[in-house]
Amino acid sequence: MKLTDMEIEGKKVLVRVDYNVPIKNGMVEDDTRLRATVPTINHLLEKNCKVILMSHLGRPKDLLKKGKSVEEMQKELTLRPVAEDLAEILGIDVAFVEDCIDAQIPNENDVVLLENLRFYDEEEKNEIEFAKKLAAHADVYINDAFGACHRDHASVSAITKFLPCGAGFLVEKETKQLSKLLSPERPFVAIVAGAKADKIGALKALADKADKILIAGVLANTFLKAKGIDIGASKFDEETFSAAKEIIGLAGDKLKFPVDCVVADKLENGANTRTVAADSMPEGWMALDIGPETIESYKDELKDAKTVFWAGPLGVFEMEDFSHGTKEIGEFLGNLNATKIAGGGDTGAAINTFNLADRITHVSTGGGASLEFIEKEGKLPALVALEKAYRKAKEE
Ligand code: ADP
Ligand code: MG
């Protein structure tokens, strides 16, 4: 249900947000996800609600596996710095509650943030009893955590069984924008690049949906190698080989690969670099950006597009020497008269670095979630759970 259609006046509202943000030395490095939830929080405050925010942060299990103690892990992954940053953004006090289940929620604050949900294993196990305990904090549940909607976890899934539910403004906006990719105005061109292999599922769906798919980044190296091309010392992902071959079979000549690339002898600014054809990378050198011919040919593929999906930087954009492909294609997109939707943490960072944010139709706050949205035709576990809850409420 839409937040604006819900009866919430004066209620205690439990809001699942995605504050899984980079934190360094106790400081929030990128507060985009915090700012993205401000419309929902302010709306609730205007309706005199008590706003109880909850989120996960990082992967506690990974730190424990690396041998950290529970105390060390909890010190590293506490949401406390986020509460401080949020207070600054909202301009009001935000009380931090040191345990998401077993702690008193202060009466005097209108906005509180509960400690990291993943400090309890039950969160990721989607445990009913845990969800029930979370629900006991409030009268109403709002999901505004788009970046976590592809998870079947207690705070986005099981919890919908225990409270009247709704989607926050961010989840509403994200689903509305990303739905444009499911029935796109054509031509629909997808740029799939970056380093993470989590893009394979979406690529399979795009093989069918998109008119063109432009590949770059580490992903391009993986595809080129899977095609039998020598990629020198370039990074690639061996585990994606068979999927890459499958996608080549599915997408055929919709798939476009770099024809040239910038190679370097080291992964650093100021390294020796050369521009070479993609099929003649020198031994010991690595491809870190697409070359000028590829930039031109990709612009040509994009120029008539009416819908563009962009997932993944086209090179190591963090280093000036290897940022040209991402910058030039990004700027070209900025000026393109089309629906332009981007997803992914690093893609978002690139968009900010090159000041493109106001010229991209929508930059998703969810990397994995936006990819799975395409892969699953919008049927993300948390969104399905919300739908179920709405239907049940209607029947009653
Ligand atoms: P997103 O977060 O947008 O989903 P990814 O995490 O998949 O994107 O990939 C981003 C990273 O990929 C960036 O840190 C970038 O430096 C790296 N990258 C892009 N192209 C290359 C390349 N050719 N070689 C090595 N790293 C690359
Ligand atoms: Mg990333």
PDB file of C-alpha atoms and ligand atoms in Angstrom, residues 196 199 344-346, ligand 2:
ATOM      1  CA  LYS A 196      31.256  -8.006  -9.838  1.00  0.00           C
ATOM      2  CA  LYS A 199      25.399  -9.089 -13.115  1.00  0.00           C
ATOM      3  CA  GLY A 344      25.215  -0.254  -8.511  1.00  0.00           C
ATOM      4  CA  GLY A 345      27.296   1.305  -5.748  1.00  0.00           C
ATOM      5  CA  ASP A 346      30.324   2.048  -7.910  1.00  0.00           C
TER       6      ASP A 346
HETATM    7 MG    MG B   2      30.569  -2.361  -6.546  1.00  0.00          MG
END
